[in-house]
Coordinates of C-alpha atoms in Angstrom, one line a residue:
M1 CA 37.6 -136.2 -13.2
A2 CA 40.8 -137.3 -15.0
L3 CA 41.0 -133.9 -16.8
L4 CA 40.7 -132.1 -13.5
C5 CA 43.6 -134.1 -12.0
V6 CA 45.8 -133.4 -15.1
F7 CA 45.0 -129.7 -14.9
G8 CA 45.8 -129.6 -11.2
S9 CA 49.2 -131.3 -11.8
Y10 CA 49.9 -128.8 -14.6
R11 CA 49.3 -125.9 -12.2
F12 CA 51.4 -127.4 -9.5
F13 CA 54.3 -128.0 -11.8
F14 CA 54.5 -124.4 -13.0
S15 CA 53.6 -122.6 -9.8
S16 CA 56.4 -124.4 -7.9
K17 CA 59.0 -123.4 -10.5
A18 CA 61.7 -121.2 -9.0
A19 CA 61.8 -117.6 -10.1
P20 CA 64.9 -116.5 -12.1
Q21 CA 67.7 -115.2 -10.0
P22 CA 68.0 -111.3 -10.3
S23 CA 71.1 -110.1 -11.9
Y24 CA 73.9 -108.4 -10.0
Q25 CA 73.6 -105.3 -12.0
S26 CA 69.8 -105.0 -11.5
L27 CA 70.1 -105.4 -7.7
V28 CA 72.9 -102.8 -7.5
R29 CA 71.1 -100.3 -9.8
G30 CA 68.0 -100.8 -7.6
E31 CA 70.1 -100.0 -4.5
K32 CA 69.2 -103.4 -3.1
Y33 CA 72.7 -103.7 -1.7
I34 CA 72.0 -106.2 1.1
Q35 CA 70.1 -108.5 -1.2
A36 CA 72.9 -108.3 -3.8
A37 CA 75.5 -109.3 -1.1
Q38 CA 73.3 -112.2 -0.1
V39 CA 72.8 -113.5 -3.7
Y40 CA 76.4 -112.7 -4.8
P41 CA 78.6 -113.2 -1.7
E42 CA 81.8 -113.2 -3.7
K43 CA 81.1 -109.6 -4.7
R44 CA 80.5 -108.1 -1.2
S45 CA 83.7 -106.0 -1.2
N46 CA 82.7 -104.6 -4.6
I47 CA 79.2 -103.9 -3.3
E48 CA 80.6 -102.1 -0.3
A49 CA 82.6 -99.9 -2.5
V50 CA 79.5 -99.1 -4.6
V51 CA 77.6 -98.1 -1.4
V52 CA 80.5 -95.8 -0.4
T53 CA 80.4 -94.1 -3.8
D54 CA 76.7 -94.1 -4.7
G55 CA 74.8 -94.9 -1.5
T56 CA 74.0 -92.9 1.6
T57 CA 75.6 -93.1 5.1
A58 CA 72.5 -94.9 6.4
Q59 CA 72.7 -97.5 3.6
L60 CA 76.4 -98.0 4.4
A61 CA 75.7 -98.4 8.1
K62 CA 73.0 -101.1 7.4
F63 CA 75.4 -102.9 5.0
Q64 CA 78.2 -102.8 7.5
A65 CA 75.9 -104.1 10.2
K66 CA 74.8 -107.0 8.0
Y67 CA 78.2 -107.8 6.4
P68 CA 80.9 -106.3 8.6
S69 CA 84.4 -105.8 7.2
A70 CA 87.6 -103.9 8.0
N71 CA 87.1 -101.8 4.9
G72 CA 83.5 -101.1 5.8
K73 CA 84.4 -100.0 9.3
F74 CA 86.9 -97.5 7.9
D75 CA 84.5 -96.2 5.3
L76 CA 81.6 -95.9 7.6
A77 CA 83.6 -94.1 10.3
Y78 CA 84.8 -91.5 7.7
A79 CA 81.3 -91.0 6.4
Q80 CA 80.1 -90.4 10.0
Q81 CA 83.0 -88.1 10.6
K82 CA 84.3 -90.3 13.5
Y83 CA 87.9 -89.4 12.7
L84 CA 89.6 -91.2 15.7
V85 CA 87.8 -94.4 14.6
V86 CA 89.1 -93.8 11.1
I87 CA 92.7 -93.7 12.4
T88 CA 92.2 -96.9 14.3
A89 CA 90.4 -98.7 11.5
S90 CA 93.2 -97.8 9.1
Q91 CA 95.3 -100.5 10.8
E92 CA 93.2 -103.3 9.3
A93 CA 91.6 -101.8 6.2
A94 CA 93.0 -102.1 2.7
M95 CA 94.6 -98.7 2.3
T96 CA 94.0 -97.6 -1.2
R97 CA 95.1 -94.1 -2.3
V98 CA 91.5 -92.9 -1.6
R99 CA 91.6 -94.3 1.9
K100 CA 95.0 -92.8 2.5
S101 CA 93.6 -89.4 1.5
K102 CA 90.7 -89.9 4.0
L103 CA 93.2 -91.0 6.7
A104 CA 95.2 -87.8 6.1
V105 CA 92.0 -85.8 6.5
A106 CA 91.3 -87.6 9.7
Y107 CA 94.7 -86.7 11.0
I108 CA 94.1 -83.1 10.1
K109 CA 90.7 -83.1 11.7
T110 CA 92.2 -84.4 14.9
K111 CA 95.0 -81.9 14.8
Q112 CA 97.7 -84.5 14.1
Y113 CA 99.4 -82.5 11.4
E114 CA 102.8 -84.1 11.5
Q115 CA 101.2 -87.5 10.8
A116 CA 99.2 -86.1 8.0
E117 CA 102.3 -84.5 6.5
I118 CA 104.2 -87.8 6.7
L119 CA 101.3 -89.6 4.9
N120 CA 101.1 -86.9 2.3
Q121 CA 104.7 -87.6 1.3
D122 CA 103.3 -90.6 -0.4
L123 CA 100.2 -89.0 -1.8
N124 CA 101.9 -85.7 -2.8
D125 CA 98.5 -84.0 -2.8
Q126 CA 98.8 -80.2 -2.8
D127 CA 95.2 -79.7 -1.5
L128 CA 96.1 -81.8 1.6
Q129 CA 99.4 -80.0 1.9
S130 CA 97.5 -76.7 2.0
L131 CA 95.1 -78.0 4.7
I132 CA 98.1 -79.1 6.7
A133 CA 99.7 -75.7 6.4
I134 CA 96.5 -74.0 7.6
G135 CA 96.4 -76.5 10.5
Y136 CA 99.9 -75.5 11.6
I137 CA 98.9 -71.8 11.4
Q138 CA 95.8 -72.4 13.5
T139 CA 98.0 -74.0 16.2
G140 CA 100.6 -71.3 16.1
K141 CA 103.3 -73.4 14.4
F142 CA 104.2 -70.8 11.8
D143 CA 107.6 -72.1 11.0
Q144 CA 106.2 -75.4 9.8
A145 CA 103.6 -73.6 7.8
K146 CA 106.3 -71.4 6.2
Q147 CA 108.3 -74.5 5.4
I148 CA 105.4 -76.1 3.5
N149 CA 104.5 -72.9 1.7
A150 CA 108.1 -72.5 0.6
E151 CA 107.2 -75.4 -1.8
L152 CA 103.6 -74.5 -2.5
K153 CA 104.2 -70.7 -3.0
N154 CA 100.5 -70.2 -2.2
K155 CA 99.7 -66.5 -1.8
T156 CA 96.5 -67.3 0.3
I157 CA 98.6 -69.4 2.7
D158 CA 101.2 -66.7 2.9
Q159 CA 98.5 -64.1 3.8
A160 CA 97.1 -66.6 6.4
I161 CA 100.5 -66.9 8.0
Q162 CA 100.9 -63.1 8.3
T163 CA 97.3 -62.8 9.7
G164 CA 98.0 -65.7 12.1
E165 CA 101.1 -64.2 13.4
T166 CA 99.3 -60.9 14.0
Y167 CA 96.6 -62.8 15.9
Q168 CA 99.2 -64.6 18.0
K169 CA 100.9 -61.4 18.9
A170 CA 97.5 -59.9 19.9
V171 CA 96.8 -63.0 22.1
E172 CA 100.2 -62.7 23.8
H173 CA 99.7 -58.9 24.3
Y174 CA 96.3 -59.2 25.9
Q175 CA 97.3 -62.2 28.0
S176 CA 100.1 -60.2 29.5
I177 CA 97.7 -57.5 30.5
A178 CA 95.2 -60.0 31.9
N179 CA 98.0 -61.5 34.0
D180 CA 99.3 -58.1 35.2
K181 CA 98.2 -57.6 38.8
T182 CA 99.0 -53.9 38.6
K183 CA 96.0 -53.4 36.3
S184 CA 92.5 -53.0 37.5
A185 CA 90.1 -55.9 37.6
A186 CA 88.1 -54.3 34.8
E187 CA 91.2 -53.9 32.6
R188 CA 92.3 -57.5 33.3
A189 CA 88.8 -58.9 32.5
Q190 CA 88.6 -56.9 29.3
A191 CA 92.1 -58.1 28.2
K192 CA 91.2 -61.7 29.0
A193 CA 88.2 -61.4 26.8
S194 CA 90.2 -59.9 24.0
A195 CA 92.9 -62.6 24.3
A196 CA 90.2 -65.3 24.0
S197 CA 88.6 -63.6 21.0
F198 CA 91.9 -63.4 19.1
Q199 CA 92.7 -67.0 20.1
H200 CA 89.4 -68.1 18.6
Q201 CA 90.2 -66.1 15.4
L202 CA 93.5 -67.8 15.2
E203 CA 92.1 -71.3 15.7
T204 CA 89.4 -70.8 13.0
L205 CA 91.6 -69.0 10.5
G206 CA 91.0 -70.2 7.0
E207 CA 87.8 -72.0 7.7

């Protein structure tokens, strides 16, 4: 009877012993981001950065829902291509060089090319500058595109400017016919369709 009691106490002592805490590295490598943030709260900003780099958008959304932050809001909005939210979130997020580049893309995606150009004065990224030039071309702002390409000297952009100007002239030509009341209804309808077609070609040039 005494032996049984001793054995029972022995089992109780070892079974109630706490399991060792998992290491930060093992949790992150195992993509257990939420658990890692719970066990290591002081590393949450680092974990969020790891999710942005190595995780999925779904994982980032879950992490942001559980541990919301200004940085997480920005990064998730960019991953979800919610560019207007990206611009708003940039007012509170820590704007690293990577986030500034993402913000510039958000401006480009929302056709705010002047803002993107101002931001790129700090970044000095030629790829972004090329995208801004293309954006100006797509909106018919050829002088701004030429000004940018005077520095870039990019033959592809130069060709895009020439093509864009040709499309713009075609749009203006067919719009004038479409608005000419001396033309027949069929001629005006055909001209209107042609103007719309060339306008679409201009707005998607370079994509």
